[in-house]
Amino acid sequence: MLGLESGLILAIIGAAAAVLLAGIGSAIGVGTVGQAAAGVVSEDPDKFGSTLILQALPGTQGIYGLLVGFLILQRIGLIGGSPVSLTVEQGWSFLFAALPIAFGGLVSAIYQGKTAVSGVYLVAKRSEESGKAIIFAVMVETYAVLALLMSIMMLFGIAV
Amino acid sequence: MGIARMNKVYLLAHQADKEHVLSALQQSGLLEISDITGTEEAEGWVKSLARDQEQEALQELEGKLAEVRFNLDFLNRYHPVKKGLLDDFLAEKKSITAGEMERLAAGWADISSKVFAAIKTIDEKLLQIRNEETHLQNLQQQLLPWRRLPVPLEQLQSTPAVTIELFALPVNSADKFRSELAETGAAYALEQVEYLRGEIYFVLVAHHSDAETVRNVLKRFDYVKHTFPELTGLPEELLAGVEEDLHKLAAKQEVVRQNIAELAQYREQLLYYLDYLTVLREKRQAMENLGRTASTFVLEGWIREADVKKLKHLLADVSDSVAVMVREPEPGEAFPVLLENKPLFAPFEFVTKLYGAPSPYGVDPTAAFTPFFVIFFGIALTDAAYGLVLSLVAVLGLMKIKGENMRRLLKIIFACGLSTVVFGWLIGGWLGFQVLGAPLYFDSPSDPMRLLVYSLGLGNIDIFWGMKLKLIHLVRQRQYFAAFADVILWYGLIIGLLLLIVPAAATFGKYLAIISAVGLILTQGRAQGSIMKKFFSGVLSLYNITGYLSDILSYSRLLALGLATGVVSLTVNTMAGLLKGHPIGYVAMLIIMAGGHVFNLAINALGAFIHSSRLQYIEFYNQFYEGGGKHFNPFRIQTRHIEIRPDGLQHK
């Protein structure tokens, strides 16, 4: 039975923050790239494939956020088990474990989106260089991956 | 293997043989032509040459190209071919010989100009139809509000006795208008004909003597006057006429559309003709790089050393009077870069080229990074079932697809798929399940620290491998001291520091690290002038250890990406699992499973590919790579719709 334990609530806030903030970042990133890509494709429909890949790139942060949120729910027994009872300290630990991907994801997705928009313009002018445009955008992704890594390590480290 | 050896070639021949020589070169695709007039070394004798320009021929070609492109654009706009996402890749090119093409080209040219003429008439007809249509539609809009008027329009003209006005008023001012008009006491009749889209349509008949009064009232309102000076008859009947005319126009349009459909049968020939003209234009453009005198021409270019013999044979067959001079590149002279690798590694040149060309005097990284690339991809995806799917898709693609670049990518995907199967089996799962029992080696999601250590370890090996390439390169260039100071000492320092963790070898590690560090301090500043500067640059160079550290840590992404795939699979399976127990639930469960896993595979395979690439470009290349080369781009036949085979050698 899900009681009103503050430890549990804190952990759930953590899960929500991870999905919410990283998801917002990805939505903004994917959205801005999509706008630029649509403009380019209106001129040259053949560039759909390479611009679509660029648009997909800032979407991963949202997935990373979902992943951390899911892991938290699983660790605290809201999925596939019964809710465990958490101390307030454990609750805070889960909340803070979610923060790296929540904020790292939010900001990196927005900036990756901006980089990818420039990449779309690069593809518009020189379609043969789409690989380079992708690499530029992936450079930003590194920090989302590192944030994800830290969130996961912290989650696995918290004793329940 | 690696970067191909190139030779510089000069050809000297008669103008009369120019067409044949260039055609043979274009068909063989052996030679990259450089602009001879731009070279400094040839200045002495190039001065006496004029730039070979055939502007007129080129312009004529451009004209024909514009015509074909216009034809194709028109057909694509009015009669587009439906094609699937993959059709571009699967399309079979028509294969003909160069000679056959020459024979067919005249026919294609006829078709192109015929189609062009036909399109011009059609275009005019379409414009006419469109104008007429707009006119009729406007008329329809104008007449629509008056369709209930039971009086022929010509009778609604003012007479000496009465003034007649047709107008529309916004509905909210109609009442006010009525009352103000009544207040004037004038002799008039006001009839509401229609209420349409917020406007009321009135007919106002006033006695001539009151016309001015009535108009003054009207002027105070926001009214729109309607007149039909050129129309006669009942509005109802006129509207029916317009309707009929529109139908007739639609029929006309249908006929034109059929005409276009008939023209569309020539699309294929037009595409071939486009290819033919493109090939010709490239030949003409290549001619601009030649030097010429009144009766000879000179061509300068680069060729693979191994192809020199082939070129000489080829030219001997074309003409008896072509002089060929070949020389090796002078020291430091930049030559175009052609990567050459064993068949096993050649597909991965795709990844190398994505980044750019290495310096002609640098190292081809392809074969060196291939195993790492494949392993990294496998760890970053870590799901055996996904790996199987990727490999199967790649095999299917290889059976169907002809394009060289696409085939290379598919071969990479095949290898990476196999690697994913292996790593999925060892440390991951199958679609997020452990169908074959626990993973053979260990379960990475429940022991991430272990995978992190392995990831960093692999990264370390990758970077040591990169340093090894630098070492070999320096030794080959006989820079033995640089090899020792810039690579061996770094090896010593890093290995020494790593050994500190191993208790048994800690002391050895300590001394190794100290000796190497001292060596680095003494050698790394050797380019500097004064002793003090040498010393400080040496000390500062130790700071590079942080760069090394961050390079290694970057490989932790392998763990993160692998876990991401696993956990998203788990999420999909859990969500699907919530639905079981009901017949409809099972269907929904299957849909969620299929959609979720396809999505997960697509997004994470893309991630695995680009992150594996990135680890090579940024971390691995950092150790040894010199960029700045230019890819070898031979003068060759480049077509999209026909494949042109060289036809024997009948030009002699």
mmCIF file of C-alpha atoms in Angstrom, chain B residues 188-524:
data_model
loop_
_atom_site.group_PDB
_atom_site.id
_atom_site.type_symbol
_atom_site.label_atom_id
_atom_site.label_comp_id
_atom_site.label_asym_id
_atom_site.label_seq_id
_atom_site.Cartn_x
_atom_site.Cartn_y
_atom_site.Cartn_z
ATOM 1 C CA TYR B 188 -38.178 54.587 -52.245
ATOM 2 C CA ALA B 189 -38.509 50.815 -52.093
ATOM 3 C CA LEU B 190 -35.946 48.674 -50.267
ATOM 4 C CA GLU B 191 -35.830 44.922 -50.831
ATOM 5 C CA GLN B 192 -33.596 42.459 -48.977
ATOM 6 C CA VAL B 193 -32.415 39.862 -51.483
ATOM 7 C CA GLU B 194 -29.997 37.713 -49.498
ATOM 8 C CA TYR B 195 -28.211 37.358 -46.197
ATOM 9 C CA LEU B 196 -24.798 35.813 -46.728
ATOM 10 C CA ARG B 197 -21.642 35.671 -44.552
ATOM 11 C CA GLY B 198 -22.541 38.628 -42.329
ATOM 12 C CA GLU B 199 -23.676 40.849 -45.193
ATOM 13 C CA ILE B 200 -27.180 41.748 -46.244
ATOM 14 C CA TYR B 201 -27.744 42.314 -49.962
ATOM 15 C CA PHE B 202 -30.286 44.982 -50.870
ATOM 16 C CA VAL B 203 -31.964 46.329 -53.960
ATOM 17 C CA LEU B 204 -32.977 49.957 -53.500
ATOM 18 C CA VAL B 205 -35.290 51.708 -55.938
ATOM 19 C CA ALA B 206 -35.807 55.444 -55.387
ATOM 20 C CA HIS B 207 -37.624 58.090 -57.318
ATOM 21 C CA HIS B 208 -35.279 60.218 -59.347
ATOM 22 C CA SER B 209 -36.026 63.351 -57.324
ATOM 23 C CA ASP B 210 -34.995 61.624 -54.121
ATOM 24 C CA ALA B 211 -31.915 59.913 -55.514
ATOM 25 C CA GLU B 212 -29.537 62.408 -53.941
ATOM 26 C CA THR B 213 -31.130 62.117 -50.458
ATOM 27 C CA VAL B 214 -31.055 58.385 -50.531
ATOM 28 C CA ARG B 215 -27.414 58.302 -51.656
ATOM 29 C CA ASN B 216 -26.416 60.666 -48.881
ATOM 30 C CA VAL B 217 -27.852 58.263 -46.305
ATOM 31 C CA LEU B 218 -26.087 55.355 -47.963
ATOM 32 C CA LYS B 219 -22.748 57.170 -47.911
ATOM 33 C CA ARG B 220 -22.824 57.268 -44.105
ATOM 34 C CA PHE B 221 -22.669 53.474 -44.077
ATOM 35 C CA ASP B 222 -19.957 50.984 -44.916
ATOM 36 C CA TYR B 223 -21.650 49.694 -48.053
ATOM 37 C CA VAL B 224 -20.318 47.837 -51.070
ATOM 38 C CA LYS B 225 -21.933 48.710 -54.378
ATOM 39 C CA HIS B 226 -22.519 45.937 -56.923
ATOM 40 C CA THR B 227 -22.913 46.547 -60.631
ATOM 41 C CA PHE B 228 -23.212 44.184 -63.555
ATOM 42 C CA PRO B 229 -22.742 46.438 -66.572
ATOM 43 C CA GLU B 230 -21.883 43.656 -69.034
ATOM 44 C CA LEU B 231 -24.266 40.937 -67.961
ATOM 45 C CA THR B 232 -27.724 40.195 -69.204
ATOM 46 C CA GLY B 233 -30.257 37.652 -68.056
ATOM 47 C CA LEU B 234 -31.474 36.203 -64.809
ATOM 48 C CA PRO B 235 -28.712 35.727 -62.179
ATOM 49 C CA GLU B 236 -29.975 32.193 -61.628
ATOM 50 C CA GLU B 237 -29.495 31.326 -65.299
ATOM 51 C CA LEU B 238 -26.157 33.100 -65.475
ATOM 52 C CA LEU B 239 -24.915 31.045 -62.517
ATOM 53 C CA ALA B 240 -25.990 27.850 -64.209
ATOM 54 C CA GLY B 241 -24.027 28.973 -67.277
ATOM 55 C CA VAL B 242 -20.926 29.625 -65.210
ATOM 56 C CA GLU B 243 -21.267 26.211 -63.629
ATOM 57 C CA GLU B 244 -21.441 24.612 -67.047
ATOM 58 C CA ASP B 245 -18.393 26.531 -68.264
ATOM 59 C CA LEU B 246 -16.445 25.357 -65.239
ATOM 60 C CA HIS B 247 -17.358 21.774 -66.063
ATOM 61 C CA LYS B 248 -16.157 22.274 -69.600
ATOM 62 C CA LEU B 249 -12.894 23.692 -68.309
ATOM 63 C CA ALA B 250 -12.445 20.682 -66.031
ATOM 64 C CA ALA B 251 -12.893 18.437 -69.041
ATOM 65 C CA LYS B 252 -10.301 20.455 -70.946
ATOM 66 C CA GLN B 253 -7.947 20.126 -68.018
ATOM 67 C CA GLU B 254 -8.462 16.389 -68.010
ATOM 68 C CA VAL B 255 -7.441 16.251 -71.666
ATOM 69 C CA VAL B 256 -4.294 18.231 -70.905
ATOM 70 C CA ARG B 257 -3.548 15.925 -68.019
ATOM 71 C CA GLN B 258 -3.787 12.979 -70.349
ATOM 72 C CA ASN B 259 -1.397 14.718 -72.717
ATOM 73 C CA ILE B 260 1.060 15.053 -69.856
ATOM 74 C CA ALA B 261 0.581 11.403 -68.927
ATOM 75 C CA GLU B 262 1.423 10.494 -72.518
ATOM 76 C CA LEU B 263 4.614 12.560 -72.309
ATOM 77 C CA ALA B 264 5.534 10.826 -69.068
ATOM 78 C CA GLN B 265 6.313 7.655 -71.013
ATOM 79 C CA TYR B 266 9.477 9.421 -72.188
ATOM 80 C CA ARG B 267 10.667 10.038 -68.654
ATOM 81 C CA GLU B 268 13.130 7.163 -68.733
ATOM 82 C CA GLN B 269 14.765 8.287 -71.971
ATOM 83 C CA LEU B 270 14.936 11.822 -70.608
ATOM 84 C CA LEU B 271 16.736 10.552 -67.513
ATOM 85 C CA TYR B 272 19.218 8.663 -69.706
ATOM 86 C CA TYR B 273 19.724 11.758 -71.814
ATOM 87 C CA LEU B 274 20.349 13.780 -68.659
ATOM 88 C CA ASP B 275 23.066 11.299 -67.688
ATOM 89 C CA TYR B 276 24.535 11.417 -71.168
ATOM 90 C CA LEU B 277 24.702 15.201 -71.173
ATOM 91 C CA THR B 278 26.163 15.277 -67.670
ATOM 92 C CA VAL B 279 28.948 12.949 -68.749
ATOM 93 C CA LEU B 280 29.618 15.136 -71.792
ATOM 94 C CA ARG B 281 29.648 18.283 -69.714
ATOM 95 C CA GLU B 282 32.131 16.809 -67.287
ATOM 96 C CA LYS B 283 34.353 16.033 -70.246
ATOM 97 C CA ARG B 284 34.064 19.616 -71.502
ATOM 98 C CA GLN B 285 34.802 20.963 -68.051
ATOM 99 C CA ALA B 286 37.842 18.720 -67.800
ATOM 100 C CA MET B 287 39.072 20.262 -71.056
ATOM 101 C CA GLU B 288 39.186 23.651 -69.377
ATOM 102 C CA ASN B 289 42.077 22.383 -67.304
ATOM 103 C CA LEU B 290 44.176 21.528 -70.336
ATOM 104 C CA GLY B 291 46.878 23.657 -71.858
ATOM 105 C CA ARG B 292 46.874 24.038 -75.621
ATOM 106 C CA THR B 293 48.824 25.260 -78.574
ATOM 107 C CA ALA B 294 47.449 25.473 -82.079
ATOM 108 C CA SER B 295 47.851 21.764 -82.716
ATOM 109 C CA THR B 296 48.646 20.116 -79.381
ATOM 110 C CA PHE B 297 47.339 19.910 -75.873
ATOM 111 C CA VAL B 298 48.898 19.130 -72.499
ATOM 112 C CA LEU B 299 47.192 17.423 -69.603
ATOM 113 C CA GLU B 300 48.464 17.200 -66.058
ATOM 114 C CA GLY B 301 47.115 14.813 -63.461
ATOM 115 C CA TRP B 302 47.600 12.313 -60.690
ATOM 116 C CA ILE B 303 47.380 8.570 -60.999
ATOM 117 C CA ARG B 304 47.836 5.611 -58.725
ATOM 118 C CA GLU B 305 51.366 4.320 -59.222
ATOM 119 C CA ALA B 306 49.946 0.835 -59.797
ATOM 120 C CA ASP B 307 47.769 2.134 -62.651
ATOM 121 C CA VAL B 308 50.513 3.802 -64.694
ATOM 122 C CA LYS B 309 50.993 0.753 -66.916
ATOM 123 C CA LYS B 310 47.273 0.440 -67.531
ATOM 124 C CA LEU B 311 47.149 4.091 -68.552
ATOM 125 C CA LYS B 312 50.019 3.683 -71.013
ATOM 126 C CA HIS B 313 48.356 0.655 -72.634
ATOM 127 C CA LEU B 314 45.069 2.475 -72.820
ATOM 128 C CA LEU B 315 46.564 5.525 -74.496
ATOM 129 C CA ALA B 316 48.630 3.455 -76.897
ATOM 130 C CA ASP B 317 45.394 1.883 -78.070
ATOM 131 C CA VAL B 318 43.734 5.244 -78.606
ATOM 132 C CA SER B 319 46.485 6.952 -80.557
ATOM 133 C CA ASP B 320 50.101 6.420 -81.635
ATOM 134 C CA SER B 321 51.094 9.954 -80.856
ATOM 135 C CA VAL B 322 50.408 10.482 -77.169
ATOM 136 C CA ALA B 323 53.492 11.232 -75.118
ATOM 137 C CA VAL B 324 53.185 10.175 -71.464
ATOM 138 C CA MET B 325 55.589 11.461 -68.819
ATOM 139 C CA VAL B 326 55.382 10.091 -65.291
ATOM 140 C CA ARG B 327 57.211 11.128 -62.140
ATOM 141 C CA GLU B 328 57.003 10.502 -58.422
ATOM 142 C CA PRO B 329 55.773 13.308 -56.172
ATOM 143 C CA GLU B 330 58.542 15.592 -55.012
ATOM 144 C CA PRO B 331 59.254 15.512 -51.277
ATOM 145 C CA GLY B 332 56.447 17.319 -49.485
ATOM 146 C CA GLU B 333 54.358 17.758 -52.623
ATOM 147 C CA ALA B 334 50.702 17.267 -51.751
ATOM 148 C CA PHE B 335 49.025 14.532 -53.767
ATOM 149 C CA PRO B 336 45.414 13.346 -53.690
ATOM 150 C CA VAL B 337 44.657 10.691 -51.104
ATOM 151 C CA LEU B 338 43.275 7.312 -52.114
ATOM 152 C CA LEU B 339 42.720 4.840 -49.277
ATOM 153 C CA GLU B 340 43.565 1.231 -50.001
ATOM 154 C CA ASN B 341 42.622 -1.524 -47.618
ATOM 155 C CA LYS B 342 42.149 -5.289 -47.604
ATOM 156 C CA PRO B 343 38.565 -6.337 -48.450
ATOM 157 C CA LEU B 344 37.862 -6.992 -44.765
ATOM 158 C CA PHE B 345 38.631 -3.404 -43.805
ATOM 159 C CA ALA B 346 37.729 -1.565 -47.016
ATOM 160 C CA PRO B 347 34.047 -0.992 -46.069
ATOM 161 C CA PHE B 348 35.185 0.958 -43.018
ATOM 162 C CA GLU B 349 36.751 3.567 -45.297
ATOM 163 C CA PHE B 350 33.171 4.829 -45.212
ATOM 164 C CA VAL B 351 33.755 5.855 -41.587
ATOM 165 C CA THR B 352 37.183 7.311 -42.371
ATOM 166 C CA LYS B 353 35.795 9.390 -45.221
ATOM 167 C CA LEU B 354 32.988 10.730 -43.064
ATOM 168 C CA TYR B 355 35.677 12.656 -41.194
ATOM 169 C CA GLY B 356 37.783 13.696 -44.168
ATOM 170 C CA ALA B 357 40.960 12.626 -45.872
ATOM 171 C CA PRO B 358 44.186 12.102 -43.919
ATOM 172 C CA SER B 359 47.265 14.017 -44.980
ATOM 173 C CA PRO B 360 49.017 12.348 -47.945
ATOM 174 C CA TYR B 361 52.047 11.851 -45.722
ATOM 175 C CA GLY B 362 50.006 10.773 -42.682
ATOM 176 C CA VAL B 363 48.464 7.455 -41.699
ATOM 177 C CA ASP B 364 45.351 5.727 -43.008
ATOM 178 C CA PRO B 365 43.532 4.914 -39.762
ATOM 179 C CA THR B 366 40.924 2.588 -41.305
ATOM 180 C CA ALA B 367 42.355 -0.858 -40.607
ATOM 181 C CA ALA B 368 43.586 0.220 -37.171
ATOM 182 C CA PHE B 369 40.244 1.384 -35.849
ATOM 183 C CA THR B 370 38.045 -1.241 -37.498
ATOM 184 C CA PRO B 371 38.183 -3.830 -34.664
ATOM 185 C CA PHE B 372 37.618 -1.154 -32.041
ATOM 186 C CA PHE B 373 34.731 0.333 -33.979
ATOM 187 C CA VAL B 374 33.007 -3.027 -34.255
ATOM 188 C CA ILE B 375 33.559 -3.904 -30.582
ATOM 189 C CA PHE B 376 32.409 -0.484 -29.376
ATOM 190 C CA PHE B 377 29.256 -0.722 -31.459
ATOM 191 C CA GLY B 378 28.480 -4.111 -29.922
ATOM 192 C CA ILE B 379 28.940 -2.861 -26.358
ATOM 193 C CA ALA B 380 26.936 0.289 -27.009
ATOM 194 C CA LEU B 381 23.958 -1.750 -28.262
ATOM 195 C CA THR B 382 24.305 -4.937 -26.166
ATOM 196 C CA ASP B 383 21.208 -6.793 -27.262
ATOM 197 C CA ALA B 384 21.711 -10.040 -29.126
ATOM 198 C CA ALA B 385 18.293 -9.958 -30.789
ATOM 199 C CA TYR B 386 18.889 -6.421 -32.074
ATOM 200 C CA GLY B 387 22.238 -7.578 -33.427
ATOM 201 C CA LEU B 388 20.569 -10.444 -35.301
ATOM 202 C CA VAL B 389 18.022 -8.055 -36.796
ATOM 203 C CA LEU B 390 20.738 -5.636 -37.932
ATOM 204 C CA SER B 391 22.799 -8.394 -39.541
ATOM 205 C CA LEU B 392 19.766 -9.877 -41.293
ATOM 206 C CA VAL B 393 18.676 -6.485 -42.619
ATOM 207 C CA ALA B 394 22.218 -5.885 -43.847
ATOM 208 C CA VAL B 395 22.314 -9.249 -45.643
ATOM 209 C CA LEU B 396 18.949 -8.583 -47.296
ATOM 210 C CA GLY B 397 20.175 -5.154 -48.344
ATOM 211 C CA LEU B 398 23.398 -6.545 -49.772
ATOM 212 C CA MET B 399 21.409 -8.973 -51.897
ATOM 213 C CA LYS B 400 19.382 -6.150 -53.457
ATOM 214 C CA ILE B 401 21.369 -2.941 -53.394
ATOM 215 C CA LYS B 402 24.029 -2.077 -55.951
ATOM 216 C CA GLY B 403 25.321 1.358 -54.890
ATOM 217 C CA GLU B 404 28.936 1.074 -53.757
ATOM 218 C CA ASN B 405 28.665 3.499 -50.831
ATOM 219 C CA MET B 406 25.464 1.935 -49.562
ATOM 220 C CA ARG B 407 27.001 -1.543 -49.797
ATOM 221 C CA ARG B 408 29.914 -0.417 -47.704
ATOM 222 C CA LEU B 409 27.584 0.894 -45.017
ATOM 223 C CA LEU B 410 25.607 -2.356 -45.090
ATOM 224 C CA LYS B 411 28.790 -4.408 -44.665
ATOM 225 C CA ILE B 412 29.692 -2.286 -41.645
ATOM 226 C CA ILE B 413 26.206 -2.817 -40.226
ATOM 227 C CA PHE B 414 26.549 -6.570 -40.799
ATOM 228 C CA ALA B 415 29.819 -6.736 -38.866
ATOM 229 C CA CYS B 416 28.507 -4.486 -36.113
ATOM 230 C CA GLY B 417 25.349 -6.634 -35.899
ATOM 231 C CA LEU B 418 27.423 -9.757 -35.326
ATOM 232 C CA SER B 419 29.434 -7.955 -32.682
ATOM 233 C CA THR B 420 26.176 -6.925 -31.016
ATOM 234 C CA VAL B 421 25.012 -10.547 -30.972
ATOM 235 C CA VAL B 422 28.246 -11.554 -29.240
ATOM 236 C CA PHE B 423 28.154 -8.796 -26.628
ATOM 237 C CA GLY B 424 24.405 -9.149 -26.138
ATOM 238 C CA TRP B 425 24.918 -12.829 -25.424
ATOM 239 C CA LEU B 426 27.885 -12.232 -23.146
ATOM 240 C CA ILE B 427 26.705 -9.306 -21.039
ATOM 241 C CA GLY B 428 23.214 -8.255 -22.164
ATOM 242 C CA GLY B 429 19.991 -9.959 -23.182
ATOM 243 C CA TRP B 430 17.605 -10.746 -26.016
ATOM 244 C CA LEU B 431 14.992 -8.020 -26.500
ATOM 245 C CA GLY B 432 15.505 -7.195 -22.839
ATOM 246 C CA PHE B 433 14.823 -10.787 -21.741
ATOM 247 C CA GLN B 434 17.272 -13.434 -20.706
ATOM 248 C CA VAL B 435 15.810 -16.149 -22.912
ATOM 249 C CA LEU B 436 18.974 -18.266 -22.947
ATOM 250 C CA GLY B 437 19.432 -18.018 -19.210
ATOM 251 C CA ALA B 438 21.764 -15.528 -17.634
ATOM 252 C CA PRO B 439 24.268 -13.752 -19.882
ATOM 253 C CA LEU B 440 27.322 -15.947 -20.506
ATOM 254 C CA TYR B 441 29.779 -13.595 -18.853
ATOM 255 C CA PHE B 442 27.963 -11.237 -16.504
ATOM 256 C CA ASP B 443 24.744 -9.250 -16.392
ATOM 257 C CA SER B 444 25.820 -5.692 -17.109
ATOM 258 C CA PRO B 445 22.712 -3.866 -15.785
ATOM 259 C CA SER B 446 23.175 -5.462 -12.377
ATOM 260 C CA ASP B 447 26.948 -4.981 -12.343
ATOM 261 C CA PRO B 448 27.579 -1.698 -14.136
ATOM 262 C CA MET B 449 30.869 -1.001 -12.332
ATOM 263 C CA ARG B 450 32.397 -4.037 -13.938
ATOM 264 C CA LEU B 451 31.368 -2.914 -17.422
ATOM 265 C CA LEU B 452 32.639 0.580 -16.651
ATOM 266 C CA VAL B 453 36.087 -0.836 -15.844
ATOM 267 C CA TYR B 454 36.041 -2.879 -19.071
ATOM 268 C CA SER B 455 34.920 0.155 -21.091
ATOM 269 C CA LEU B 456 37.743 2.295 -19.729
ATOM 270 C CA GLY B 457 40.154 -0.610 -20.235
ATOM 271 C CA LEU B 458 39.138 -0.934 -23.890
ATOM 272 C CA GLY B 459 39.478 2.818 -24.243
ATOM 273 C CA ASN B 460 42.969 2.601 -22.851
ATOM 274 C CA ILE B 461 43.869 -0.088 -25.389
ATOM 275 C CA ASP B 462 42.346 2.003 -28.203
ATOM 276 C CA ILE B 463 44.458 4.975 -27.213
ATOM 277 C CA PHE B 464 47.627 2.908 -26.798
ATOM 278 C CA TRP B 465 46.922 1.531 -30.268
ATOM 279 C CA GLY B 466 46.703 5.060 -31.597
ATOM 280 C CA MET B 467 50.027 5.910 -29.961
ATOM 281 C CA LYS B 468 51.496 2.797 -31.555
ATOM 282 C CA LEU B 469 50.495 4.101 -34.974
ATOM 283 C CA LYS B 470 52.314 7.321 -34.224
ATOM 284 C CA LEU B 471 55.358 5.335 -33.103
ATOM 285 C CA ILE B 472 55.451 3.300 -36.318
ATOM 286 C CA HIS B 473 54.950 6.408 -38.403
ATOM 287 C CA LEU B 474 57.841 8.207 -36.693
ATOM 288 C CA VAL B 475 60.125 5.171 -37.002
ATOM 289 C CA ARG B 476 59.306 4.867 -40.710
ATOM 290 C CA GLN B 477 60.284 8.474 -41.145
ATOM 291 C CA ARG B 478 63.496 7.694 -39.236
ATOM 292 C CA GLN B 479 62.661 10.146 -36.455
ATOM 293 C CA TYR B 480 63.894 7.722 -33.807
ATOM 294 C CA PHE B 481 64.414 10.284 -31.086
ATOM 295 C CA ALA B 482 60.915 11.725 -31.487
ATOM 296 C CA ALA B 483 59.544 8.181 -31.416
ATOM 297 C CA PHE B 484 61.285 7.556 -28.113
ATOM 298 C CA ALA B 485 60.522 10.929 -26.494
ATOM 299 C CA ASP B 486 56.949 11.458 -27.719
ATOM 300 C CA VAL B 487 55.602 7.926 -27.562
ATOM 301 C CA ILE B 488 57.783 5.530 -25.522
ATOM 302 C CA LEU B 489 58.150 7.911 -22.580
ATOM 303 C CA TRP B 490 54.403 8.496 -22.516
ATOM 304 C CA TYR B 491 53.812 4.758 -22.594
ATOM 305 C CA GLY B 492 56.202 4.487 -19.637
ATOM 306 C CA LEU B 493 54.494 7.202 -17.605
ATOM 307 C CA ILE B 494 50.960 5.892 -18.174
ATOM 308 C CA ILE B 495 51.827 2.229 -17.652
ATOM 309 C CA GLY B 496 53.791 3.176 -14.533
ATOM 310 C CA LEU B 497 50.832 5.075 -13.102
ATOM 311 C CA LEU B 498 48.448 2.217 -13.936
ATOM 312 C CA LEU B 499 50.746 -0.304 -12.231
ATOM 313 C CA LEU B 500 50.452 1.662 -8.988
ATOM 314 C CA ILE B 501 47.015 0.033 -8.590
ATOM 315 C CA VAL B 502 48.478 -3.488 -8.790
ATOM 316 C CA PRO B 503 50.059 -4.214 -5.381
ATOM 317 C CA ALA B 504 52.659 -6.691 -6.697
ATOM 318 C CA ALA B 505 54.022 -4.253 -9.294
ATOM 319 C CA ALA B 506 53.463 -1.003 -7.439
ATOM 320 C CA THR B 507 57.144 -0.343 -6.716
ATOM 321 C CA PHE B 508 58.162 -1.086 -10.297
ATOM 322 C CA GLY B 509 55.341 1.158 -11.475
ATOM 323 C CA LYS B 510 56.473 3.963 -9.234
ATOM 324 C CA TYR B 511 60.020 3.965 -10.600
ATOM 325 C CA LEU B 512 58.852 3.528 -14.187
ATOM 326 C CA ALA B 513 56.543 6.522 -13.823
ATOM 327 C CA ILE B 514 59.214 8.674 -12.197
ATOM 328 C CA ILE B 515 61.869 7.844 -14.777
ATOM 329 C CA SER B 516 59.437 8.471 -17.623
ATOM 330 C CA ALA B 517 58.301 11.762 -16.114
ATOM 331 C CA VAL B 518 61.885 12.941 -15.772
ATOM 332 C CA GLY B 519 62.516 11.876 -19.356
ATOM 333 C CA LEU B 520 59.482 13.852 -20.521
ATOM 334 C CA ILE B 521 60.605 16.956 -18.610
ATOM 335 C CA LEU B 522 63.998 16.694 -20.278
ATOM 336 C CA THR B 523 62.746 16.072 -23.813
ATOM 337 C CA GLN B 524 59.388 17.742 -24.333
#
